[in-house]
Tab-separated table of C-alpha atoms in Angstrom:
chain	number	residue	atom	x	y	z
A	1	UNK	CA	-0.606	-17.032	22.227
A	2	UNK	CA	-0.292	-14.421	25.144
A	3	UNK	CA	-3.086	-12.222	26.027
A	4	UNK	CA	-0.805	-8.992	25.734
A	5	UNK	CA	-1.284	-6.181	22.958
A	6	UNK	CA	0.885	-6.081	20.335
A	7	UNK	CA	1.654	-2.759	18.979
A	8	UNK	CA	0.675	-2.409	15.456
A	9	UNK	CA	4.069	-1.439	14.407
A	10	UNK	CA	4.832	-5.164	15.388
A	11	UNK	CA	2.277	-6.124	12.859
A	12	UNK	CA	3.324	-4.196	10.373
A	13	UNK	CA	6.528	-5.435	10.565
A	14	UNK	CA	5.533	-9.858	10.605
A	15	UNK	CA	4.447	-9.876	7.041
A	16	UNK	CA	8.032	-8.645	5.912
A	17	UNK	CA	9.591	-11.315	8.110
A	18	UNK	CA	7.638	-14.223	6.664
A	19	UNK	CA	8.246	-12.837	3.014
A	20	UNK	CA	12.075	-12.793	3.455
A	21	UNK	CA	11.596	-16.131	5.610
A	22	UNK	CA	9.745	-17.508	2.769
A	23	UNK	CA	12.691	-16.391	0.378
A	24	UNK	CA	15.034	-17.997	2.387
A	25	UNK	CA	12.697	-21.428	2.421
A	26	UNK	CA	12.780	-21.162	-1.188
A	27	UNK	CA	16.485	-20.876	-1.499
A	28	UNK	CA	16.630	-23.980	1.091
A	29	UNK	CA	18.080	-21.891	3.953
A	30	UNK	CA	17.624	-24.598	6.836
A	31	UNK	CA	18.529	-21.943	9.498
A	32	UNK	CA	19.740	-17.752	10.130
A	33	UNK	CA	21.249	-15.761	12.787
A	34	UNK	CA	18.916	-12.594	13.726
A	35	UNK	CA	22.457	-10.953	12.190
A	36	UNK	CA	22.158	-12.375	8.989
A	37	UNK	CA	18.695	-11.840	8.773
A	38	UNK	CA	18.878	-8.348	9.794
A	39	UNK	CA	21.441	-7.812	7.326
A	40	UNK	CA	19.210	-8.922	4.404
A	41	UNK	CA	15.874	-7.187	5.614
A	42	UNK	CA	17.712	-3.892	6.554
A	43	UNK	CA	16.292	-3.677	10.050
A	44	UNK	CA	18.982	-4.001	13.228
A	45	UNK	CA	19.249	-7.448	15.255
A	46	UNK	CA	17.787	-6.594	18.700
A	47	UNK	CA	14.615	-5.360	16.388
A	48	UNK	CA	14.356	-8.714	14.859
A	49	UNK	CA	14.717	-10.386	18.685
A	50	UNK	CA	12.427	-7.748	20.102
A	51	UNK	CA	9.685	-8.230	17.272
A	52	UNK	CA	10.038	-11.791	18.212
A	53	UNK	CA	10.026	-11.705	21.747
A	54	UNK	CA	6.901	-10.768	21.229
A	55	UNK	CA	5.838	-14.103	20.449
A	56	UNK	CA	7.792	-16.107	22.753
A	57	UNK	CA	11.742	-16.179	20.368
A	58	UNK	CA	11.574	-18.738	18.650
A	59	UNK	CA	15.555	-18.193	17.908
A	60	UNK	CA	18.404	-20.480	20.400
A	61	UNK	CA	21.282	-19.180	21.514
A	62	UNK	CA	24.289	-20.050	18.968
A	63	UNK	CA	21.640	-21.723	16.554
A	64	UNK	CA	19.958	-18.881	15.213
A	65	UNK	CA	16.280	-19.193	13.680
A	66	UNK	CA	15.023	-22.102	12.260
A	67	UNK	CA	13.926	-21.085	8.800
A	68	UNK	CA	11.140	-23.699	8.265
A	69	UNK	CA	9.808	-23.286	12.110
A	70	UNK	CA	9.868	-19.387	12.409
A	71	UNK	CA	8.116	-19.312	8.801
A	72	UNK	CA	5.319	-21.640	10.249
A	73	UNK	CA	5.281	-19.791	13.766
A	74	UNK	CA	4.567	-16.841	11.866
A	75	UNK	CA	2.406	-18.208	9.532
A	76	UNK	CA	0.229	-18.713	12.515
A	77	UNK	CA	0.313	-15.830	14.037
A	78	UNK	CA	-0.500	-13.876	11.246
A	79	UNK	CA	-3.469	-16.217	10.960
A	80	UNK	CA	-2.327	-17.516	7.150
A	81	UNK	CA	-2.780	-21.213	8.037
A	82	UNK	CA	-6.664	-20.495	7.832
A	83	UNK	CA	-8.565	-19.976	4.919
A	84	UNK	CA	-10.565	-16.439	4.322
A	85	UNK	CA	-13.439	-16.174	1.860
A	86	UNK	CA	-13.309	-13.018	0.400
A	87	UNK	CA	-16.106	-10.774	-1.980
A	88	UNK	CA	-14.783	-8.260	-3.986
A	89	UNK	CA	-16.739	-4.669	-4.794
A	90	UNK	CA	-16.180	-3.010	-7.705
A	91	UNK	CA	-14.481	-4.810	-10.420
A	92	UNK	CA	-12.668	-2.603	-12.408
A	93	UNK	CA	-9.276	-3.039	-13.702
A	94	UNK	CA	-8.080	-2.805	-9.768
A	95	UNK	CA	-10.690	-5.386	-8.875
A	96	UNK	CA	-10.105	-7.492	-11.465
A	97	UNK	CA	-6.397	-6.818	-10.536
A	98	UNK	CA	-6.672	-8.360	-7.414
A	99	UNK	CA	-9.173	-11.085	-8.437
A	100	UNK	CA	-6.345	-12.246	-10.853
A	101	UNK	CA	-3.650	-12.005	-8.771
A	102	UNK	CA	-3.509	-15.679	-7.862
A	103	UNK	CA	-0.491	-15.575	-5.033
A	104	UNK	CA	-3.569	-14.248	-2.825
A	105	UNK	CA	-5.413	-17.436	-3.446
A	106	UNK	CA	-1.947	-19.538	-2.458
A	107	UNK	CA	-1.965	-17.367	1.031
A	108	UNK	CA	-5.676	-18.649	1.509
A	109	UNK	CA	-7.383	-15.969	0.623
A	110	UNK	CA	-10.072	-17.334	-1.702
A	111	UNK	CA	-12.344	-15.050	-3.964
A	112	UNK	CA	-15.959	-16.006	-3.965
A	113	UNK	CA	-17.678	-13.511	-5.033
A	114	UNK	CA	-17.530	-10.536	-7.164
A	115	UNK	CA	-19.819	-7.630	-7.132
A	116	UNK	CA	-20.708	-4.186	-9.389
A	117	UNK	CA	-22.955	-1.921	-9.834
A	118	UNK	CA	-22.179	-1.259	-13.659
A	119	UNK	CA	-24.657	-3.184	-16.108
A	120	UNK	CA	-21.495	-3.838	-18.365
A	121	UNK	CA	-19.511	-5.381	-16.009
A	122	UNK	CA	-21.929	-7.753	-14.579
A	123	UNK	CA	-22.539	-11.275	-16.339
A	124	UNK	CA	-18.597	-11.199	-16.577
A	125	UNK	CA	-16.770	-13.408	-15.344
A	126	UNK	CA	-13.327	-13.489	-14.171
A	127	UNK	CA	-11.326	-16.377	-13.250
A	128	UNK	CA	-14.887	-18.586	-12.943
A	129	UNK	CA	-16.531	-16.260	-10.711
A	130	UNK	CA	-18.928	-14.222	-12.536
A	131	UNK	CA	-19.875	-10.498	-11.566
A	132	UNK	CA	-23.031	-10.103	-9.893
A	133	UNK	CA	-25.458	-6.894	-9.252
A	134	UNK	CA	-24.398	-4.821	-5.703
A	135	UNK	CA	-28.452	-5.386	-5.434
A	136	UNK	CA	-27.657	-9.222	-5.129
A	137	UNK	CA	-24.630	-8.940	-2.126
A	138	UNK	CA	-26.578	-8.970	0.572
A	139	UNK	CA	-28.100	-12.360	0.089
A	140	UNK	CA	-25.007	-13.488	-1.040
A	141	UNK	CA	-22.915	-12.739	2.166
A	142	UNK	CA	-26.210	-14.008	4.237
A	143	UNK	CA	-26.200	-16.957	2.333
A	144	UNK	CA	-22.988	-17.485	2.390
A	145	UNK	CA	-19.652	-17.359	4.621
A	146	UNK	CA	-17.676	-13.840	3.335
A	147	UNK	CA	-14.475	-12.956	5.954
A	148	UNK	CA	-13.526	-10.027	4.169
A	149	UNK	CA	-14.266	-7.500	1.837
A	150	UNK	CA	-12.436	-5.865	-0.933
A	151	UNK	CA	-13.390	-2.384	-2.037
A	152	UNK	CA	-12.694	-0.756	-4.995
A	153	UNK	CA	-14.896	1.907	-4.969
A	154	UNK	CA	-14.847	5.459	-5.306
A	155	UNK	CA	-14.629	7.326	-2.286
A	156	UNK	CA	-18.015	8.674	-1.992
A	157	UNK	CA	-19.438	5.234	-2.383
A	158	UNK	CA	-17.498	3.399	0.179
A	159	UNK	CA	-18.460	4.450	3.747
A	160	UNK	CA	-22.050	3.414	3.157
A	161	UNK	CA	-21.313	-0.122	1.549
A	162	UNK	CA	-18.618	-0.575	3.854
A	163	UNK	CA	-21.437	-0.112	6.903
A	164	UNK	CA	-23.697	-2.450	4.848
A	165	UNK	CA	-21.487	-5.328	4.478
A	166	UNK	CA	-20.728	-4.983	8.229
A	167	UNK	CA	-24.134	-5.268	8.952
A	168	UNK	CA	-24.711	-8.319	6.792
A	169	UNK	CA	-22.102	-9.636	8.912
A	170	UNK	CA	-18.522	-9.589	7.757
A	171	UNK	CA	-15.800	-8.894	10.051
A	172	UNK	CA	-12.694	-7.861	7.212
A	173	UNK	CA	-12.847	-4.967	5.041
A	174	UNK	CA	-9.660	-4.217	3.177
A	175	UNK	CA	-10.253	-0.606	1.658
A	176	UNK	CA	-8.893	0.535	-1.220
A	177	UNK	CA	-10.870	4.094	-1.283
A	178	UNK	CA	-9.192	6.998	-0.803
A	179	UNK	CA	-10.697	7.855	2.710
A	180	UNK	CA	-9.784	6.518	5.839
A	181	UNK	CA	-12.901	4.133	6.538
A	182	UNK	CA	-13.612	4.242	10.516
A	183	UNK	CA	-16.724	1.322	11.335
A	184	UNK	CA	-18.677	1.188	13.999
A	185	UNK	CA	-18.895	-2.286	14.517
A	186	UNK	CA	-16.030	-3.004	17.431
A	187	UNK	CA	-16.016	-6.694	15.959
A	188	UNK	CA	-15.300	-5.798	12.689
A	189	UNK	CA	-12.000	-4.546	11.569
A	190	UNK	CA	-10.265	-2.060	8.250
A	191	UNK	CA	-7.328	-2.080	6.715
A	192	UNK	CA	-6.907	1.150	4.386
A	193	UNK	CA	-4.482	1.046	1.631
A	194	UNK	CA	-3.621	4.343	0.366
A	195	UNK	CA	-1.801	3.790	-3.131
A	196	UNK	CA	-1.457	7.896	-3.574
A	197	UNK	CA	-0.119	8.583	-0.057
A	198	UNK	CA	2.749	6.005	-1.231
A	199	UNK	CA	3.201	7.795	-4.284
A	200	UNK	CA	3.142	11.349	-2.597
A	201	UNK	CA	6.530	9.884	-0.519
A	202	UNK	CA	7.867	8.940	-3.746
A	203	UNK	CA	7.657	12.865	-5.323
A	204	UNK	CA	8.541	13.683	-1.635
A	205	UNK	CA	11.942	12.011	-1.839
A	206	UNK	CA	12.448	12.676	-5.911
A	207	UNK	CA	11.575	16.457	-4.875
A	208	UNK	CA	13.842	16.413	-1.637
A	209	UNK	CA	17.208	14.007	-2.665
A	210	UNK	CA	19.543	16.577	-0.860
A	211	UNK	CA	17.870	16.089	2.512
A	212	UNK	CA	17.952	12.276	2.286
B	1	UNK	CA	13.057	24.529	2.987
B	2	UNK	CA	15.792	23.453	5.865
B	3	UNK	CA	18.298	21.343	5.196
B	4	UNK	CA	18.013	19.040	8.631
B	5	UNK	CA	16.845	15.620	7.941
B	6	UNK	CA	12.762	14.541	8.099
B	7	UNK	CA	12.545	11.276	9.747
B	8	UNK	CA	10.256	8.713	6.943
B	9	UNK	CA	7.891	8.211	9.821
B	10	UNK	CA	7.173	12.379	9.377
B	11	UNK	CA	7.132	11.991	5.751
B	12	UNK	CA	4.612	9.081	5.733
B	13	UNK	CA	2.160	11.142	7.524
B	14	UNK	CA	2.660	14.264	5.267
B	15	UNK	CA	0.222	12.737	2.399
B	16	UNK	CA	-2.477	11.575	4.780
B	17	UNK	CA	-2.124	15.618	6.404
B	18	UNK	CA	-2.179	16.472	2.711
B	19	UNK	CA	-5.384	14.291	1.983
B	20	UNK	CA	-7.574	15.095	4.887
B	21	UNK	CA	-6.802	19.426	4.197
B	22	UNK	CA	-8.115	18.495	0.656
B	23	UNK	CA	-11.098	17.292	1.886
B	24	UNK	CA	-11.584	20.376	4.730
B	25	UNK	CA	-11.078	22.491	1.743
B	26	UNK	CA	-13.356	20.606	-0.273
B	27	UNK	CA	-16.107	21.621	2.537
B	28	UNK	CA	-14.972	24.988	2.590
B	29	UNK	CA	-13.846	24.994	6.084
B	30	UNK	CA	-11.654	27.809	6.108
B	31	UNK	CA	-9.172	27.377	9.554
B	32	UNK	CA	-8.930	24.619	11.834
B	33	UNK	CA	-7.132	24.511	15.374
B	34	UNK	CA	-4.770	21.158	15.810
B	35	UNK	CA	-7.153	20.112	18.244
B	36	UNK	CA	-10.101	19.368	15.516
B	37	UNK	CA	-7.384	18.183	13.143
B	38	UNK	CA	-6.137	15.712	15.459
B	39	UNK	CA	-9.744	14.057	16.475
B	40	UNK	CA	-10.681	14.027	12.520
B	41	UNK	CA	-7.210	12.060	11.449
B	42	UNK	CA	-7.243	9.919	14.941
B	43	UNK	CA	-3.631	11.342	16.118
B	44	UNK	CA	-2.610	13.325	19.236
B	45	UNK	CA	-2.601	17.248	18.510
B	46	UNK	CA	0.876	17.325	19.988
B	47	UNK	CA	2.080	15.045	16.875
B	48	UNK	CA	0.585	17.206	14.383
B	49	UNK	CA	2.288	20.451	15.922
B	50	UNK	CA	5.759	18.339	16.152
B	51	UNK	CA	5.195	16.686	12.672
B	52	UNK	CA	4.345	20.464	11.113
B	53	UNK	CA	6.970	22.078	13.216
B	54	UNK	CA	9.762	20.350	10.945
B	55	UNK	CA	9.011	22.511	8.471
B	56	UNK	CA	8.675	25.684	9.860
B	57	UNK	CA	5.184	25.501	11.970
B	58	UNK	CA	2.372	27.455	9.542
B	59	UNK	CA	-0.014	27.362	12.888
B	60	UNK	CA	-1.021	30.596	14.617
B	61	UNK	CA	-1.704	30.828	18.683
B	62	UNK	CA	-4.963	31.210	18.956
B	63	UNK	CA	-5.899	30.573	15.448
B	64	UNK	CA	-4.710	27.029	14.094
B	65	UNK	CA	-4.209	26.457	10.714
B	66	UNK	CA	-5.166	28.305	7.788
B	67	UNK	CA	-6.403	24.993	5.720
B	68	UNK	CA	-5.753	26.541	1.815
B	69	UNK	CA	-2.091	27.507	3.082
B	70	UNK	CA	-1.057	24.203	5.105
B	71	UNK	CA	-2.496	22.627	2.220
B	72	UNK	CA	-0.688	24.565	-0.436
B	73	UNK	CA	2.904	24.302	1.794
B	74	UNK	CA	2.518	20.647	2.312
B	75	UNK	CA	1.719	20.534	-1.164
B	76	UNK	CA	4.991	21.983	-1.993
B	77	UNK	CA	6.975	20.053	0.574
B	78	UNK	CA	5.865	16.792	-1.035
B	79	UNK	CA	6.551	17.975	-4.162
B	80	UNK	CA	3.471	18.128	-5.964
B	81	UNK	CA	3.622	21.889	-7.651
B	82	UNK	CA	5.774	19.980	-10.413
B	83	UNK	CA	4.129	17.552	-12.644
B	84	UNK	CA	6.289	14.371	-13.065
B	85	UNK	CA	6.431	11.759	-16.129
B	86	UNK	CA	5.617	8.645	-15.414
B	87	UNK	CA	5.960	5.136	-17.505
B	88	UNK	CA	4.181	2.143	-16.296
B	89	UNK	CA	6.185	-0.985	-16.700
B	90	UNK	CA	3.821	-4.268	-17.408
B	91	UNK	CA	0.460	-3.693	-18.040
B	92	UNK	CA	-1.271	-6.537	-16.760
B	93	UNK	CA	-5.023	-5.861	-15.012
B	94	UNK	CA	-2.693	-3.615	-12.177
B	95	UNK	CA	-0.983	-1.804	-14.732
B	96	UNK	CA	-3.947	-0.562	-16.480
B	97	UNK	CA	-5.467	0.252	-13.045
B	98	UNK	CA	-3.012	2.512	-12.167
B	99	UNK	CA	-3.015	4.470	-15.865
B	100	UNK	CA	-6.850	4.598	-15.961
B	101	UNK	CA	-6.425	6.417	-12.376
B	102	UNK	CA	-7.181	9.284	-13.096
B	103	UNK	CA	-6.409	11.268	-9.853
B	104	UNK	CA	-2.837	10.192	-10.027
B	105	UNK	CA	-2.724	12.861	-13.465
B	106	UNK	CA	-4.938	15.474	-11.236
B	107	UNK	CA	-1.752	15.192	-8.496
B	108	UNK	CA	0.649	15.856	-11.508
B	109	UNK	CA	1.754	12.531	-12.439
B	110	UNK	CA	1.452	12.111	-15.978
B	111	UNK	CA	1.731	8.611	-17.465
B	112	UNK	CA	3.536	9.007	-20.635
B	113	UNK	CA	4.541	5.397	-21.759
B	114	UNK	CA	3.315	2.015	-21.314
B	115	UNK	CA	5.592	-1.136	-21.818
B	116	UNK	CA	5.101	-4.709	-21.775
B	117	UNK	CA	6.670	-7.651	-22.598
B	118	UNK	CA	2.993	-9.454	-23.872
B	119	UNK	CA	2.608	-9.570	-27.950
B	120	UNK	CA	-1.218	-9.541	-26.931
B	121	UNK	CA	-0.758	-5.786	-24.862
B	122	UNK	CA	1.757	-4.638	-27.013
B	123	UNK	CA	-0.402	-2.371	-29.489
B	124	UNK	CA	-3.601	-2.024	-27.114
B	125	UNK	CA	-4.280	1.931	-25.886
B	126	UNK	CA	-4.927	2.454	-22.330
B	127	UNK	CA	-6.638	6.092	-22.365
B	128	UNK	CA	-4.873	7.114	-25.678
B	129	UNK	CA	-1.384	5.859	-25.188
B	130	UNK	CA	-0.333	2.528	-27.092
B	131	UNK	CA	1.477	-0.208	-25.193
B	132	UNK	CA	4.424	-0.761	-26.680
B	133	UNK	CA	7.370	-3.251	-26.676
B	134	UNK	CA	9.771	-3.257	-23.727
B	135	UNK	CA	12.579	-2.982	-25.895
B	136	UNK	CA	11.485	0.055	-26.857
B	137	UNK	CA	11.950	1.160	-23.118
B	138	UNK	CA	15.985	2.352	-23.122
B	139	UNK	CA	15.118	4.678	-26.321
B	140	UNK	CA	11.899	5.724	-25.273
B	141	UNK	CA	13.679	6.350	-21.813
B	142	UNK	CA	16.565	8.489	-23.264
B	143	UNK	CA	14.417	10.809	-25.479
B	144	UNK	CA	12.023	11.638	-23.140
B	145	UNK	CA	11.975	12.909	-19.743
B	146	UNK	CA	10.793	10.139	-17.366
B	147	UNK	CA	10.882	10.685	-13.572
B	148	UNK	CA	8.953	7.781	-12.726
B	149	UNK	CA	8.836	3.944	-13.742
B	150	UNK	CA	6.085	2.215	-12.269
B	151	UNK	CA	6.670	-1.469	-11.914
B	152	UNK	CA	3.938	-3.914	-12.015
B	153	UNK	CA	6.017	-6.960	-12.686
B	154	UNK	CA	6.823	-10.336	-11.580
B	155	UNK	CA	8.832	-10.792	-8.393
B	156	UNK	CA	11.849	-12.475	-10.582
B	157	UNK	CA	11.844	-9.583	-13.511
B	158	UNK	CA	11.927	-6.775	-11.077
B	159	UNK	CA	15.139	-6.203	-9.828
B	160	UNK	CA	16.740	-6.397	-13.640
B	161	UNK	CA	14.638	-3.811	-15.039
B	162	UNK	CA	14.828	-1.902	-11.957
B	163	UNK	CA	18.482	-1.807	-12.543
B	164	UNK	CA	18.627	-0.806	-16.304
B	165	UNK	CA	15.720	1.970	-15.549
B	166	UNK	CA	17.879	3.523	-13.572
B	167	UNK	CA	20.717	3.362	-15.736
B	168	UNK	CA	18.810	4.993	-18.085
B	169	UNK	CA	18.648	8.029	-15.739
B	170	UNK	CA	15.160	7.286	-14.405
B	171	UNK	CA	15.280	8.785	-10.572
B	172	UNK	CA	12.261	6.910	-9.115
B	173	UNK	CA	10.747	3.703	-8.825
B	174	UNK	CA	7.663	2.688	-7.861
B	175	UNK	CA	7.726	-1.192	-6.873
B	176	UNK	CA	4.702	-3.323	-7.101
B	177	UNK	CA	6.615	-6.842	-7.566
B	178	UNK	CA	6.645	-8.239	-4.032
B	179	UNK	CA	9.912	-8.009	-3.150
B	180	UNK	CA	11.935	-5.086	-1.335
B	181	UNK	CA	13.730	-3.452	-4.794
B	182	UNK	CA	17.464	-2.131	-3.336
B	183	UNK	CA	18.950	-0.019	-5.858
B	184	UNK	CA	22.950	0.608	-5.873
B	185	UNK	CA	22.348	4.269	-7.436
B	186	UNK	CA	22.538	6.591	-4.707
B	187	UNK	CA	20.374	9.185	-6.769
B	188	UNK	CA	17.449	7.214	-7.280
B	189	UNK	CA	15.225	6.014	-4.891
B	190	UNK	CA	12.386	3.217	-4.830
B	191	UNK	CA	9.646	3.349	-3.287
B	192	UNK	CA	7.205	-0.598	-2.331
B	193	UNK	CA	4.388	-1.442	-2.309
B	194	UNK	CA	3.315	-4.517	-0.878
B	195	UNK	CA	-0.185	-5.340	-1.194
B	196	UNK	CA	-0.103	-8.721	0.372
B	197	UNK	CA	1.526	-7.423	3.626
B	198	UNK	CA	-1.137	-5.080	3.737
B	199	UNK	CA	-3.647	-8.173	3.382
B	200	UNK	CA	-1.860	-9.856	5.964
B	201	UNK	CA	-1.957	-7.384	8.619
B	202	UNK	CA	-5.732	-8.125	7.930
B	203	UNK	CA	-5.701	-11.459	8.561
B	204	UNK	CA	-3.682	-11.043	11.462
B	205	UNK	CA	-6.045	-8.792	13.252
B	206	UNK	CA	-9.123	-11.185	12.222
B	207	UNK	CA	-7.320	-14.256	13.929
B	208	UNK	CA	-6.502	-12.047	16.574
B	209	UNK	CA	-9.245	-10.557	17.835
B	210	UNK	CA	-9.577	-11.071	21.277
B	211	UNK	CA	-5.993	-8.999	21.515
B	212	UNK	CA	-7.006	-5.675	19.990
């Protein structure tokens, strides 16, 4: 890999890339031209190469892409051919949505620990893993090797456990709260999903169709 | 409202604008200058004057931003003075996360009908409103007034009932199935989510470290 940034628009974009390449794999596509692709993913050529570039091509002259190869390039660079161990905080339904949602699990993202602070939820168990007490993480992440951290938490709750779990140690926190989390930790990083901001641009367009 | 078209990089930013005034006027902070905007939400002042300035400004020299109107305007440019009806399609453990939600109802989006394909959902009540059958969905569809079908589906059922929602006369879809939903009706528009990319990104910045 090169030592230059990447902008994070660039990063944004590599997950779409390998799920269409991934399509593709599963349709037994052996190879694409950056046209075709583009075509299918909606995004122009010289994006595609640019993106790409990025990396070092990957694409020949009059070949195209390699469908297999550019999946598994990046694979890599996204950092998918590792395996994460990953705690989950707060298991309601959208915890236990996520804890379910096995295609996570294929991507190496394996679920190891579930945590709660409601009395009825813990002693559950979902998929094997049973739902401990928040009082019982820290050991737990101590005691045990935790990548990332899923929270499901209401947004008054989450900037303080967020902190705490980067103290214990772990580097990933993938946010669900409705607040932009900021940590202090330079080591450790966030990434905030906002599932009302993406509804908002849905009313946005439903509210604005003549100015599309 | 003009009638020049919003670039979606503008109208992805509106919510989070929209989100971090609600919590300014939750503190009772009355006006704010661009300047303090911009350090709280992490973006350059110019952007939020240029962002702002495509619909019409709202800032005073000298004063900034009266926080209870910019919230109220962008409230109205993303369309969230109306209330919109919403079905949720597939009520699986993300399904019922989204209609137990309740701040999606608070922002005017009021879930109206659940369907499912699953004998054991059909029948269950997710806060007071009964699953039922999805082949109740077309009738249900045409008797009511649904702006919204929320689909929490498999990748392979998605674009099919995508399709026929819209021909029902639904205008917007909100896509959880991991795949990029294209929809031929020029009225309606879709709007993805992809919760793995997002996950992703996360790994990718975790391998990746030594770059940021």
């Amino acid at each position: 890999m090169s030592d230059k940034k990447i902008s994070s628009a660039v990063i944004k974009r590599l997950p779409r890339y390998y799920r269409y390449l991934g399509e593709l794999l599963e349709n037994d596509v052996v190879r694409i031209s950056s046209k075709e692709l583009s075509e299918r993913m909606h995004v122009t050529a010289s994006q595609i190469r640019q993106d790409l570039n990025n990396f070092g091509g990957f694409g020949q002259q009059g070949y195209g892409y390699n469908v297999e190869h550019l999946h598994k390039e990046i694979e890599k660079i996204l950092g998918l051919e590792k395996t994460y161990n990953v705690i989950i905080v707060g298991v309601g339904n959208l915890g236990q949505a996520l804890a379910n949602y096995i295609d996570f699990e294929r991507k190496g993202f394996v679920i190891i620990g579930l945590f709660d602070v409601n009395p009825r939820l813990v002693g559950m168990t979902v998929r094997g893993i049973e739902v401990k007490d928040i009082d019982e993480m820290e050991a737990f992440v101590r005691e045990n090797t935790v990548d990332i951290a899923v929270l499901t938490l209401p947004k008054a709750k989450a900037p303080k456990v967020a902190t705490d779990i980067v103290s214990y140690g772990v580097k990933g926190i993938w946010n669900f709260a409705p607040i932009d989390l900021q940590l202090r930790d330079a080591d450790a990083t966030v990434e905030n999903v906002h599932l009302s901001e993406s509804l908002m641009t849905l009313s946005y367009r439903l509210s604005n169709t003549d100015m599309e």
